[in-house]
XYZ file of N, CA and C in Angstrom:
528
model
N -41.909 2.494 47.753
C -40.901 2.977 46.830
C -41.547 3.459 45.531
N -42.579 2.730 45.064
C -43.220 3.097 43.812
C -43.792 4.518 43.880
N -44.518 4.815 44.942
C -45.159 6.129 45.051
C -44.118 7.248 45.039
N -43.011 7.030 45.727
C -41.955 8.050 45.759
C -41.331 8.240 44.386
N -41.123 7.150 43.661
C -40.524 7.259 42.336
C -41.479 7.891 41.330
N -42.765 7.588 41.420
C -43.747 8.215 40.527
C -43.765 9.720 40.773
N -43.723 10.105 42.039
C -43.675 11.536 42.382
C -42.385 12.163 41.854
N -41.271 11.452 41.988
C -39.988 11.967 41.503
C -40.001 12.149 39.990
N -40.657 11.247 39.256
C -40.758 11.385 37.798
C -41.519 12.657 37.449
N -42.574 12.940 38.216
C -43.336 14.182 37.963
C -42.479 15.419 38.233
N -41.630 15.346 39.262
C -40.778 16.483 39.605
C -39.599 16.651 38.653
N -39.078 15.541 38.155
C -37.921 15.583 37.257
C -38.120 14.578 36.121
N -38.972 14.924 35.147
C -39.298 13.973 34.081
C -38.133 13.660 33.145
N -37.048 14.407 33.215
C -35.915 14.173 32.330
C -34.803 13.353 32.989
N -35.051 12.848 34.185
C -34.033 12.074 34.884
C -34.061 10.610 34.447
N -32.955 10.187 33.850
C -32.857 8.782 33.459
C -32.663 7.891 34.681
N -32.052 8.419 35.730
C -31.835 7.650 36.956
C -33.173 7.309 37.610
N -34.075 8.290 37.660
C -35.388 8.050 38.258
C -36.183 7.068 37.397
N -36.122 7.241 36.075
C -36.821 6.307 35.183
C -36.273 4.892 35.359
N -34.953 4.759 35.487
C -34.349 3.452 35.709
C -34.754 2.854 37.046
N -34.848 3.697 38.078
C -35.288 3.224 39.395
C -36.726 2.735 39.360
N -37.595 3.482 38.669
C -38.990 3.064 38.543
C -39.090 1.760 37.749
N -38.255 1.607 36.750
C -38.231 0.354 35.984
C -37.823 -0.809 36.874
N -36.838 -0.599 37.732
C -36.379 -1.663 38.629
C -37.485 -2.093 39.589
N -38.192 -1.127 40.160
C -39.309 -1.449 41.052
C -40.399 -2.178 40.274
N -40.667 -1.724 39.058
C -41.686 -2.385 38.224
C -41.309 -3.838 37.957
N -40.041 -4.095 37.693
C -39.591 -5.472 37.472
C -39.783 -6.318 38.731
N -39.446 -5.755 39.886
C -39.640 -6.479 41.147
C -41.106 -6.829 41.370
N -41.997 -5.981 40.853
C -43.437 -6.197 41.014
C -44.031 -7.037 39.889
N -43.220 -7.440 38.923
C -43.731 -8.237 37.816
C -44.442 -7.410 36.748
N -44.230 -6.122 36.724
C -44.843 -5.227 35.733
C -43.868 -5.000 34.578
N -43.663 -6.032 33.798
C -42.636 -5.997 32.758
C -42.901 -4.967 31.676
N -44.151 -4.802 31.249
C -44.448 -3.830 30.186
C -44.128 -2.412 30.647
N -44.512 -2.098 31.878
C -44.197 -0.765 32.408
C -42.686 -0.593 32.540
N -42.003 -1.636 32.999
C -40.554 -1.565 33.139
C -39.893 -1.303 31.784
N -40.355 -1.994 30.759
C -39.779 -1.806 29.418
C -39.974 -0.365 28.946
N -41.142 0.210 29.204
C -41.388 1.618 28.827
C -40.419 2.550 29.552
N -40.240 2.338 30.858
C -39.350 3.200 31.637
C -37.893 3.038 31.207
N -37.490 1.807 30.918
C -36.114 1.571 30.470
C -35.862 2.218 29.115
N -36.825 2.110 28.210
C -36.686 2.745 26.893
C -36.612 4.255 27.046
N -37.422 4.789 27.955
C -37.404 6.230 28.220
C -36.051 6.658 28.775
N -35.520 5.896 29.733
C -34.217 6.208 30.315
C -33.118 6.143 29.261
N -33.222 5.171 28.378
C -32.234 5.012 27.314
C -32.260 6.217 26.377
N -33.453 6.707 26.054
C -33.578 7.891 25.195
C -33.047 9.140 25.891
N -33.267 9.242 27.196
C -32.844 10.433 27.934
C -31.335 10.516 28.111
N -30.709 9.379 28.381
C -29.314 9.408 28.810
C -28.399 8.511 28.000
N -28.942 7.524 27.345
C -28.113 6.576 26.622
C -27.808 5.326 27.422
N -28.237 5.295 28.665
C -28.110 4.081 29.457
C -27.007 4.121 30.484
N -27.185 3.309 31.503
C -26.233 3.158 32.589
C -26.399 1.757 33.162
N -25.799 1.498 34.298
C -25.870 0.172 34.904
C -27.313 -0.268 35.135
N -28.124 0.601 35.735
C -29.504 0.262 36.062
C -30.308 -0.088 34.813
N -30.100 0.659 33.752
C -30.825 0.422 32.499
C -30.348 -0.877 31.841
N -29.039 -1.084 31.796
C -28.509 -2.312 31.200
C -28.982 -3.552 31.938
N -28.900 -3.524 33.266
C -29.358 -4.660 34.073
C -30.863 -4.852 33.885
N -31.602 -3.761 33.784
C -33.046 -3.860 33.576
C -33.387 -4.621 32.307
N -32.698 -4.295 31.218
C -32.949 -5.026 29.972
C -32.557 -6.497 30.107
N -31.468 -6.779 30.823
C -31.099 -8.177 31.051
C -32.180 -8.894 31.839
N -32.747 -8.220 32.838
C -33.812 -8.827 33.643
C -35.039 -9.125 32.792
N -35.250 -8.337 31.744
C -36.367 -8.567 30.824
C -36.034 -9.615 29.768
N -34.850 -10.193 29.864
C -34.371 -11.205 28.903
C -34.075 -10.604 27.532
N -33.922 -9.282 27.465
C -33.490 -8.612 26.245
C -31.969 -8.494 26.345
N -31.305 -9.626 26.126
C -29.874 -9.731 26.378
C -29.033 -8.841 25.481
N -29.419 -8.726 24.227
C -28.617 -7.917 23.300
C -28.634 -6.439 23.695
N -29.830 -5.912 23.983
C -29.920 -4.500 24.381
C -29.202 -4.282 25.702
N -29.427 -5.172 26.667
C -28.776 -5.029 27.967
C -27.266 -5.017 27.858
N -26.720 -5.947 27.079
C -25.266 -6.014 26.909
C -24.738 -4.768 26.202
N -25.465 -4.310 25.189
C -25.035 -3.108 24.471
C -25.017 -1.893 25.398
N -26.048 -1.751 26.219
C -26.098 -0.630 27.158
C -24.936 -0.708 28.144
N -24.676 -1.898 28.682
C -23.582 -2.039 29.653
C -22.228 -1.756 29.009
N -22.035 -2.209 27.786
C -20.768 -1.925 27.101
C -20.610 -0.425 26.834
N -21.680 0.210 26.363
C -21.623 1.642 26.043
C -21.447 2.508 27.283
N -21.886 2.017 28.434
C -21.748 2.788 29.669
C -20.297 2.849 30.129
N -19.463 1.964 29.609
C -18.032 1.933 29.918
C -17.763 1.913 31.430
N -18.427 0.989 32.083
C -18.264 0.840 33.528
C -17.011 0.009 33.805
N -16.131 0.479 34.683
C -14.865 -0.224 34.896
C -15.021 -1.630 35.484
N -16.138 -1.917 36.120
C -16.333 -3.221 36.751
C -17.079 -4.208 35.861
N -17.387 -3.816 34.631
C -18.017 -4.727 33.676
C -16.938 -5.243 32.730
N -16.642 -6.517 32.844
C -15.665 -7.184 32.000
C -16.397 -7.677 30.755
N -16.077 -7.107 29.605
C -16.793 -7.426 28.371
C -16.754 -8.895 27.997
N -15.590 -9.524 28.116
C -15.474 -10.943 27.756
C -16.304 -11.798 28.705
N -16.251 -11.495 30.005
C -17.042 -12.255 30.980
C -18.530 -12.038 30.741
N -18.910 -10.809 30.389
C -20.313 -10.517 30.085
C -20.774 -11.363 28.899
N -19.957 -11.463 27.863
C -20.304 -12.299 26.705
C -20.475 -13.760 27.104
N -19.602 -14.243 27.989
C -19.676 -15.635 28.439
C -20.954 -15.880 29.222
N -21.293 -14.951 30.110
C -22.528 -15.094 30.900
C -23.746 -15.037 29.991
N -23.753 -14.118 29.040
C -24.889 -14.012 28.124
C -25.048 -15.281 27.293
N -23.940 -15.892 26.901
C -24.020 -17.157 26.161
C -24.696 -18.215 27.030
N -24.392 -18.227 28.324
C -25.023 -19.176 29.237
C -26.489 -18.900 29.463
N -26.878 -17.636 29.400
C -28.293 -17.297 29.544
C -29.093 -17.761 28.324
N -28.465 -17.759 27.175
C -29.142 -18.154 25.946
C -29.118 -19.660 25.711
N -28.056 -20.330 26.167
C -27.862 -21.747 25.860
C -27.531 -22.519 27.137
N -28.447 -23.373 27.598
C -28.189 -24.125 28.836
C -26.888 -24.929 28.807
N -26.452 -25.366 27.653
C -25.203 -26.132 27.574
C -23.991 -25.275 27.946
N -24.106 -23.956 27.783
C -22.996 -23.047 28.095
C -23.047 -22.542 29.543
N -24.045 -22.979 30.304
C -24.200 -22.459 31.669
C -23.044 -22.750 32.613
N -22.458 -23.942 32.609
C -21.342 -24.170 33.552
C -20.195 -23.167 33.378
N -19.856 -22.865 32.147
C -18.787 -21.892 31.888
C -19.255 -20.492 32.292
N -20.526 -20.188 32.057
C -21.073 -18.887 32.427
C -21.077 -18.706 33.941
N -21.428 -19.746 34.676
C -21.417 -19.673 36.144
C -19.995 -19.410 36.632
N -19.025 -20.104 36.067
C -17.627 -19.889 36.446
C -17.200 -18.447 36.162
N -17.618 -17.901 35.025
C -17.281 -16.516 34.689
C -17.937 -15.545 35.666
N -19.193 -15.804 36.033
C -19.890 -14.926 36.980
C -19.175 -14.925 38.326
N -18.717 -16.080 38.757
C -18.021 -16.179 40.040
C -16.627 -15.551 39.993
N -15.932 -15.752 38.885
C -14.539 -15.311 38.793
C -14.360 -13.857 38.391
N -15.271 -13.327 37.582
C -15.013 -12.026 36.969
C -15.897 -10.882 37.450
N -16.934 -11.202 38.247
C -17.797 -10.148 38.778
C -17.761 -10.223 40.293
N -17.814 -9.074 40.939
C -17.732 -9.086 42.396
C -19.116 -9.155 43.024
N -19.162 -9.509 44.295
C -20.327 -9.533 45.162
C -21.691 -9.518 44.527
N -22.401 -8.386 44.655
C -23.772 -8.319 44.150
C -23.870 -8.535 42.640
N -22.855 -8.118 41.892
C -22.875 -8.327 40.446
C -22.880 -9.802 40.101
N -22.037 -10.560 40.783
C -22.011 -11.998 40.502
C -23.298 -12.650 40.965
N -23.856 -12.195 42.094
C -25.111 -12.770 42.589
C -26.228 -12.552 41.578
N -26.296 -11.360 40.988
C -27.315 -11.099 39.968
C -27.205 -12.111 38.830
N -25.994 -12.286 38.298
C -25.827 -13.205 37.174
C -26.096 -14.650 37.594
N -25.715 -15.029 38.803
C -25.982 -16.388 39.272
C -27.485 -16.639 39.391
N -28.232 -15.624 39.851
C -29.694 -15.756 39.912
C -30.271 -15.906 38.509
N -29.807 -15.079 37.592
C -30.312 -15.147 36.218
C -29.998 -16.507 35.590
N -28.843 -17.064 35.924
C -28.438 -18.366 35.394
C -29.098 -19.525 36.145
N -29.861 -19.185 37.188
C -30.509 -20.183 38.048
C -29.504 -21.167 38.627
N -28.347 -20.642 38.987
C -27.298 -21.421 39.643
C -27.488 -21.246 41.149
N -28.520 -21.916 41.682
C -28.946 -21.676 43.060
C -27.854 -21.957 44.083
N -27.138 -23.070 43.959
C -26.111 -23.410 44.953
C -25.050 -22.316 45.033
N -24.551 -21.905 43.882
C -23.537 -20.854 43.842
C -24.107 -19.528 44.331
N -25.374 -19.255 43.989
C -26.011 -18.014 44.448
C -26.134 -17.994 45.964
N -26.506 -19.126 46.567
C -26.583 -19.165 48.025
C -25.218 -18.969 48.660
N -24.196 -19.578 48.100
C -22.848 -19.400 48.642
C -22.428 -17.940 48.583
N -22.703 -17.282 47.448
C -22.331 -15.869 47.302
C -23.165 -14.993 48.235
N -24.468 -15.255 48.326
C -25.341 -14.465 49.199
C -24.942 -14.624 50.664
N -24.614 -15.836 51.074
C -24.196 -16.059 52.465
C -22.890 -15.337 52.757
N -21.976 -15.333 51.800
C -20.720 -14.601 51.985
C -20.980 -13.103 52.105
N -21.873 -12.583 51.284
C -22.205 -11.155 51.361
C -22.891 -10.821 52.681
N -23.721 -11.729 53.169
C -24.471 -11.482 54.406
C -23.569 -11.453 55.637
N -22.383 -12.028 55.549
C -21.475 -12.020 56.700
C -20.618 -10.771 56.755
N -20.620 -9.986 55.700
C -19.824 -8.761 55.644
C -20.724 -7.558 55.890
N -20.423 -6.821 56.930
C -21.226 -5.634 57.267
C -21.270 -4.656 56.083
N -20.143 -4.475 55.425
C -20.068 -3.560 54.285
C -20.936 -4.050 53.123
N -20.898 -5.355 52.848
C -21.615 -5.907 51.700
C -23.098 -6.103 51.960
N -23.509 -6.056 53.213
C -24.905 -6.317 53.559
C -25.863 -5.360 52.851
N -25.519 -4.090 52.811
C -26.363 -3.115 52.112
C -26.464 -3.413 50.629
N -25.361 -3.848 50.045
C -25.372 -4.216 48.623
C -26.242 -5.441 48.398
N -26.203 -6.382 49.330
C -27.005 -7.596 49.195
C -28.490 -7.263 49.174
N -28.932 -6.364 50.059
C -30.349 -5.990 50.108
C -30.824 -5.441 48.774
N -29.954 -4.732 48.078
C -30.340 -4.087 46.826
C -29.912 -4.827 45.575
N -29.515 -6.092 45.712
C -29.054 -6.859 44.545
C -30.145 -6.905 43.479
N -29.776 -6.501 42.272
C -30.720 -6.560 41.160
C -31.189 -7.990 40.988
N -32.485 -8.165 40.818
C -33.038 -9.470 40.545
C -33.380 -10.297 41.762
N -32.892 -9.909 42.937
C -33.152 -10.708 44.137
C -34.644 -10.838 44.402
N -35.398 -9.795 44.085
C -36.837 -9.786 44.381
C -37.691 -10.073 43.158
N -37.073 -10.414 42.027
C -37.833 -10.744 40.814
C -38.808 -11.888 41.085
N -40.027 -11.808 40.554
C -40.973 -12.915 40.704
C -40.406 -14.244 40.194
N -39.588 -14.205 39.146
C -39.037 -15.443 38.589
C -38.044 -16.128 39.519
N -37.580 -15.432 40.554
C -36.637 -16.028 41.502
C -37.313 -16.401 42.820
N -38.619 -16.578 42.791
C -39.366 -16.932 44.007
C -38.872 -18.245 44.606
N -38.495 -19.198 43.768
C -38.007 -20.487 44.286
C -36.744 -20.292 45.121
N -35.898 -19.381 44.721
C -34.685 -19.070 45.483
C -35.057 -18.526 46.866
N -36.038 -17.621 46.885
C -36.435 -17.004 48.163
C -37.214 -17.963 49.056
N -37.864 -18.981 48.484
C -38.605 -19.961 49.286
C -37.690 -20.996 49.934
N -36.481 -21.129 49.430
C -35.545 -22.093 49.995
C -35.253 -21.703 51.451
N -35.232 -22.661 52.375
C -34.969 -22.346 53.788
C -33.661 -21.590 54.022
N -32.689 -21.768 53.149
C -31.427 -21.034 53.302
C -31.632 -19.535 53.148
N -32.620 -19.146 52.337
C -32.864 -17.719 52.157
C -33.368 -17.087 53.450
N -34.134 -17.819 54.229
C -34.623 -17.285 55.506
C -33.452 -16.898 56.409
N -32.407 -17.707 56.423
C -31.221 -17.375 57.238
C -30.536 -16.115 56.718
N -30.457 -16.011 55.389
C -29.832 -14.829 54.793
C -30.693 -13.601 55.065
N -32.009 -13.742 54.911
C -32.929 -12.626 55.162
C -32.821 -12.161 56.612
N -32.653 -13.096 57.532
C -32.501 -12.744 58.940
C -31.263 -11.874 59.133
N -30.172 -12.210 58.462
C -28.946 -11.400 58.548
C -29.153 -10.025 57.928
N -30.021 -9.956 56.902
C -30.307 -8.683 56.250
C -31.341 -7.883 57.037
N -31.916 -8.498 58.063
C -32.954 -7.886 58.894
C -34.195 -7.543 58.071
N -34.607 -8.507 57.228
C -35.843 -8.383 56.463
C -36.647 -9.648 56.689
N -37.913 -9.602 56.357
C -38.760 -10.777 56.475
C -38.646 -11.624 55.220
N -38.355 -12.897 55.405
C -38.329 -13.829 54.287
C -39.752 -14.322 54.047
N -40.068 -14.667 52.811
C -41.404 -15.208 52.545
C -41.556 -16.549 53.260
N -42.788 -16.911 53.611
C -42.972 -18.212 54.241
C -42.596 -19.343 53.289
N -42.057 -20.420 53.837
C -41.690 -21.563 53.022
C -42.951 -22.355 52.727
N -43.186 -22.617 51.430
C -44.397 -23.349 51.025
C -44.184 -24.830 51.115
């Protein structure tokens, strides 16, 4: 994916979508500095979108990520729920309420992303297993933001992830 996106950037250097895609791959690979450069570039080119906002959240730049998501005016982003989740990301004492907001106010892959960020593993497994049983949601599950982040390796090492990966028809990492 990286090679294709690097080539795409050369072909269309003004595309914020391509810059955001390259940032997402960089985050999955643990290349945070490169991801931050690509996200900043995408923000300058377009002003931001879902991919850019989520990218900043993945980098733990919660204020920028939230601002980008709010400015993108996406109908599926609930501002109050986003504030609640962000409070939980910043303060462990607020996590139970944030987990409830992620489950109640965001759908499928969106809630899974926030549950992973909140390290709410039990709830994340429940949501991932539900997504894996739906043929329609399976494609969304494969592309869930943050699923492949290095910081979520413990989630992927859990034996339950192997069952989910099998449903997604991908190889799960070996259990250590």
